[in-house]
Tab-separated table of C-alpha atoms in Angstrom:
chain	number	residue	atom	x	y	z
Z	22	MET	CA	116.282	-79.077	-22.209
Z	23	VAL	CA	119.805	-80.125	-21.153
Z	24	GLN	CA	121.352	-77.302	-23.179
Z	25	ALA	CA	118.922	-74.781	-21.685
Z	26	ALA	CA	119.835	-76.073	-18.199
Z	27	ARG	CA	123.524	-75.475	-18.929
Z	28	GLU	CA	122.834	-71.893	-19.922
Z	29	ASN	CA	120.140	-70.789	-17.474
Z	30	PRO	CA	120.064	-71.502	-13.726
Z	31	ALA	CA	116.242	-71.397	-13.569
Z	32	ASP	CA	116.015	-74.001	-16.343
Z	33	PHE	CA	118.683	-76.030	-14.565
Z	34	GLY	CA	116.535	-76.147	-11.424
Z	35	TRP	CA	113.534	-77.224	-13.455
Z	36	TYR	CA	115.407	-79.978	-15.283
Z	37	ALA	CA	117.690	-81.308	-12.531
Z	38	PHE	CA	115.293	-80.894	-9.590
Z	39	GLY	CA	111.849	-80.892	-11.187
Z	40	LEU	CA	111.030	-77.491	-9.711
Z	41	GLU	CA	109.230	-75.345	-12.249
Z	42	PRO	CA	110.445	-71.788	-11.672
Z	43	LYS	CA	107.935	-69.068	-10.971
Z	44	PRO	CA	108.426	-65.768	-12.827
Z	45	PHE	CA	110.006	-64.225	-9.715
Z	46	HIS	CA	112.517	-67.132	-9.535
Z	47	ARG	CA	113.582	-66.356	-13.100
Z	48	GLU	CA	113.901	-62.696	-12.128
Z	49	TRP	CA	116.024	-63.587	-9.087
Z	50	GLN	CA	118.314	-65.745	-11.203
Z	51	ARG	CA	118.643	-63.003	-13.808
Z	52	HIS	CA	119.534	-60.435	-11.132
Z	53	PHE	CA	122.147	-62.773	-9.641
Z	54	SER	CA	123.645	-63.368	-13.084
Z	55	GLU	CA	123.891	-59.635	-13.736
Z	56	ASN	CA	125.003	-58.535	-10.235
Z	57	ARG	CA	127.611	-60.558	-8.365
Z	58	GLU	CA	126.921	-58.603	-5.165
Z	59	LEU	CA	123.238	-58.618	-4.389
Z	60	VAL	CA	120.978	-58.884	-1.365
Z	61	LEU	CA	117.599	-60.549	-1.778
Z	62	TRP	CA	114.719	-59.852	0.577
Z	63	ALA	CA	111.732	-62.154	0.105
Z	64	PRO	CA	109.116	-63.803	2.327
Z	65	VAL	CA	109.695	-67.209	3.903
Z	66	HIS	CA	108.826	-70.282	1.821
Z	67	HIS	CA	109.444	-68.590	-1.527
Z	68	GLY	CA	112.434	-70.763	-2.449
Z	69	LYS	CA	115.354	-68.486	-1.665
Z	70	SER	CA	117.513	-71.246	-0.188
Z	71	THR	CA	116.538	-73.885	-2.731
Z	72	GLN	CA	116.848	-71.599	-5.762
Z	73	LEU	CA	119.897	-69.573	-4.800
Z	74	THR	CA	121.850	-71.517	-2.209
Z	75	VAL	CA	121.526	-75.118	-3.376
Z	76	MET	CA	120.580	-75.082	-7.056
Z	77	ARG	CA	122.495	-71.927	-8.003
Z	78	THR	CA	125.614	-73.218	-6.232
Z	79	LEU	CA	125.424	-76.496	-8.162
Z	80	TRP	CA	124.854	-74.619	-11.434
Z	81	GLU	CA	127.862	-72.356	-10.791
Z	82	LEU	CA	130.043	-75.354	-9.862
Z	83	GLY	CA	128.862	-77.242	-12.939
Z	84	ARG	CA	129.934	-74.362	-15.162
Z	85	GLU	CA	133.212	-73.729	-13.309
Z	86	PRO	CA	134.176	-76.757	-11.154
Z	87	ASP	CA	137.175	-74.934	-9.623
Z	88	THR	CA	134.929	-72.209	-8.192
Z	89	ARG	CA	134.941	-71.777	-4.431
Z	90	ILE	CA	131.721	-70.718	-2.732
Z	91	LEU	CA	131.155	-69.681	0.860
Z	92	LEU	CA	127.789	-70.551	2.414
Z	93	LEU	CA	126.779	-68.209	5.219
Z	94	SER	CA	123.745	-68.441	7.430
Z	95	LYS	CA	122.415	-67.174	10.711
Z	96	THR	CA	123.101	-70.638	12.146
Z	97	GLU	CA	125.811	-73.201	11.484
Z	98	GLU	CA	123.190	-75.942	11.260
Z	99	LYS	CA	121.415	-74.263	8.346
Z	100	ALA	CA	124.668	-73.892	6.397
Z	101	LYS	CA	125.513	-77.552	7.109
Z	102	LYS	CA	122.072	-78.582	5.810
Z	103	TRP	CA	122.646	-76.705	2.540
Z	104	LEU	CA	126.131	-78.177	2.190
Z	105	ALA	CA	124.753	-81.702	2.733
Z	106	GLN	CA	122.163	-81.114	-0.009
Z	107	ILE	CA	124.868	-79.901	-2.384
Z	108	GLN	CA	127.113	-82.882	-1.577
Z	109	ALA	CA	124.280	-85.388	-2.027
Z	110	ASN	CA	123.377	-83.948	-5.413
Z	111	VAL	CA	126.981	-84.086	-6.631
Z	112	VAL	CA	127.046	-87.776	-5.720
Z	113	ILE	CA	123.594	-89.046	-6.766
Z	114	ASN	CA	121.680	-86.581	-8.973
Z	115	GLU	CA	121.771	-88.180	-12.431
Z	116	LYS	CA	119.995	-85.245	-14.085
Z	117	LEU	CA	122.689	-82.926	-12.708
Z	118	HIS	CA	125.291	-85.271	-14.239
Z	119	GLU	CA	123.500	-85.118	-17.612
Z	120	VAL	CA	123.777	-81.331	-17.562
Z	121	PHE	CA	127.270	-81.158	-16.065
Z	122	PRO	CA	129.039	-84.503	-16.569
Z	123	LEU	CA	132.318	-83.219	-15.125
Z	124	LEU	CA	130.793	-82.201	-11.789
Z	125	ARG	CA	131.773	-85.241	-9.745
Z	126	ARG	CA	133.468	-85.927	-6.474
Z	127	GLU	CA	137.238	-85.924	-6.928
Z	128	ASN	CA	138.548	-89.484	-6.892
Z	129	ARG	CA	141.882	-89.370	-8.722
Z	130	THR	CA	144.630	-91.486	-7.179
Z	131	GLY	CA	146.804	-89.386	-4.914
Z	132	HIS	CA	144.268	-86.573	-4.552
Z	133	MET	CA	142.432	-86.187	-1.268
Z	134	GLN	CA	139.093	-84.496	-1.322
Z	135	SER	CA	137.617	-83.102	1.847
Z	136	TRP	CA	134.003	-84.071	2.506
Z	137	SER	CA	132.674	-83.189	5.910
Z	138	SER	CA	129.825	-81.263	7.451
Z	139	THR	CA	131.790	-78.049	6.935
Z	140	SER	CA	133.608	-78.532	3.626
Z	141	ALA	CA	133.151	-80.272	0.298
Z	142	ILE	CA	134.119	-80.501	-3.325
């Protein structure tokens, strides 16, 4: 399951977060993998933020730790909430660390890493 989580963002969400993806979640993830510029319209409470903002961001960072991602939202508070979830998972999610052992908070001597409500990693 760890290998599948490294290769597929829907499987990553299932393994690292315990959220079994619905068929439409797998379709969303496939579309985002195939199209780097995509707009998704879906009803509230269907997992857009969890699947694509939090889990997908962590999956992308796990695969390419030097990636930079911009989180945009209608409100600053919503973006800060997502960022806090991403930060917390980088620090404490052991299943995430099993899948992506190199995705850790920077702590090398002489290297400052910014962690605030508006920036991380």
